[in-house]
């Protein structure tokens, strides 16, 4: 999910800047940054939701079996989803302050 977001973010930015670049005077308040910010928010929310579901699955598995080894995959999955969400936010937040097509 992170890789698809990354390609869509930078591919979309490149296409938008080549086809219909917004005026440089507008700064960061452009339609391009608005769309990129929406894409970033949606992707981060989806990754956080996936992390939460994996964490719930790990807790449920622990209640059922009591074996810590059966929790390994859901806990690792939750950690990976959470890390991806943090990366999405770290890369996507600059769209708030930086102009898209300098």
Short mmCIF file of C-alpha atoms in Angstrom, two decimals:
data_model
loop_
_atom_site.label_atom_id
_atom_site.label_comp_id
_atom_site.label_asym_id
_atom_site.label_seq_id
_atom_site.Cartn_x
_atom_site.Cartn_y
_atom_site.Cartn_z
CA UNK A 1 0.00 0.00 0.00
CA UNK A 2 2.86 2.36 0.85
CA UNK A 3 4.62 1.71 -2.46
CA UNK A 4 1.43 2.33 -4.46
CA UNK A 5 0.89 5.58 -2.56
CA UNK A 6 4.51 6.64 -3.16
CA UNK A 7 4.29 6.01 -6.91
CA UNK A 8 0.89 7.72 -7.15
CA UNK A 9 2.11 10.69 -5.12
CA UNK A 10 5.25 11.42 -7.10
CA UNK A 11 3.93 10.22 -10.44
CA UNK A 12 0.81 12.33 -10.02
CA UNK A 13 2.88 15.33 -8.97
CA UNK A 14 5.11 14.99 -12.03
CA UNK A 15 2.18 14.64 -14.41
CA UNK A 16 0.30 17.55 -12.84
CA UNK A 17 3.35 19.80 -13.02
CA UNK A 18 3.96 18.85 -16.66
CA UNK A 19 0.34 19.17 -17.82
CA UNK A 20 -1.19 21.99 -15.76
CA UNK A 21 1.27 23.57 -13.33
CA UNK A 22 -0.35 25.90 -10.80
CA UNK A 23 0.97 29.47 -10.52
CA UNK A 24 4.13 29.72 -8.40
CA UNK A 25 2.66 32.77 -6.63
CA UNK A 26 0.00 30.54 -5.03
CA UNK A 27 2.66 28.82 -2.93
CA UNK A 28 1.44 25.67 -1.22
CA UNK A 29 -2.26 26.52 -1.53
CA UNK A 30 -2.88 24.80 -4.87
CA UNK A 31 -5.19 22.11 -6.19
CA UNK A 32 -2.19 19.80 -6.67
CA UNK A 33 -1.20 19.99 -3.01
CA UNK A 34 -4.83 19.59 -1.98
CA UNK A 35 -5.16 16.34 -3.94
CA UNK A 36 -1.81 15.06 -2.67
CA UNK A 37 -2.81 15.88 0.91
CA UNK A 38 -6.13 14.03 0.50
CA UNK A 39 -4.32 11.02 -0.95
CA UNK A 40 -1.86 11.12 1.94
CA UNK A 41 -4.61 11.37 4.56
CA UNK A 42 -6.59 8.51 3.02
CA UNK A 43 -3.53 6.25 2.79
CA UNK A 44 -2.39 7.03 6.33
CA UNK A 45 -5.89 6.35 7.66
CA UNK A 46 -6.08 3.03 5.79
CA UNK A 47 -2.67 1.96 7.13
CA UNK A 48 -3.59 2.96 10.69
CA UNK A 49 -6.84 1.01 10.38
CA UNK A 50 -4.92 -2.04 9.16
CA UNK A 51 -2.49 -1.72 12.08
CA UNK A 52 -5.38 -1.50 14.53
CA UNK A 53 -7.07 -4.59 13.03
CA UNK A 54 -3.82 -6.56 13.20
CA UNK A 55 -3.37 -5.54 16.82
CA UNK A 56 -6.91 -6.69 17.62
CA UNK A 57 -6.19 -9.99 15.88
CA UNK A 58 -3.06 -10.43 17.99
CA UNK A 59 -4.99 -9.81 21.19
CA UNK A 60 -7.74 -12.21 20.13
CA UNK A 61 -5.19 -14.89 19.26
CA UNK A 62 -3.55 -14.46 22.64
CA UNK A 63 -6.91 -14.88 24.38
CA UNK A 64 -7.72 -18.03 22.39
CA UNK A 65 -4.47 -19.96 22.47
CA UNK A 66 -2.39 -18.28 25.15
CA UNK A 67 0.68 -19.03 23.04
CA UNK A 68 2.92 -16.02 22.38
CA UNK A 69 4.22 -17.58 19.16
CA UNK A 70 0.77 -17.41 17.54
CA UNK A 71 0.76 -13.64 18.09
CA UNK A 72 3.98 -13.08 16.18
CA UNK A 73 2.55 -12.53 12.67
CA UNK A 74 -0.27 -10.14 13.73
CA UNK A 75 2.08 -8.10 15.94
CA UNK A 76 4.71 -7.83 13.20
CA UNK A 77 2.00 -6.91 10.69
CA UNK A 78 0.66 -4.20 13.00
CA UNK A 79 4.17 -2.82 13.44
CA UNK A 80 4.81 -2.78 9.69
CA UNK A 81 1.49 -1.02 9.00
CA UNK A 82 2.19 1.53 11.73
CA UNK A 83 5.69 2.19 10.35
CA UNK A 84 4.27 2.63 6.86
CA UNK A 85 1.66 5.09 8.18
CA UNK A 86 4.38 7.12 9.88
CA UNK A 87 6.41 7.14 6.64
CA UNK A 88 3.36 8.28 4.65
CA UNK A 89 2.79 11.15 7.07
CA UNK A 90 6.47 12.11 7.17
CA UNK A 91 6.68 12.26 3.38
CA UNK A 92 3.22 13.75 2.85
CA UNK A 93 3.20 16.55 5.43
CA UNK A 94 5.52 18.83 3.38
CA UNK A 95 2.67 19.25 0.89
CA UNK A 96 1.18 21.64 3.45
CA UNK A 97 4.05 24.12 3.21
CA UNK A 98 5.97 23.52 -0.03
CA UNK A 99 4.83 24.63 -3.48
CA UNK A 100 4.27 21.66 -5.79
CA UNK A 101 6.03 22.87 -8.93
CA UNK A 102 8.92 25.20 -8.13
#
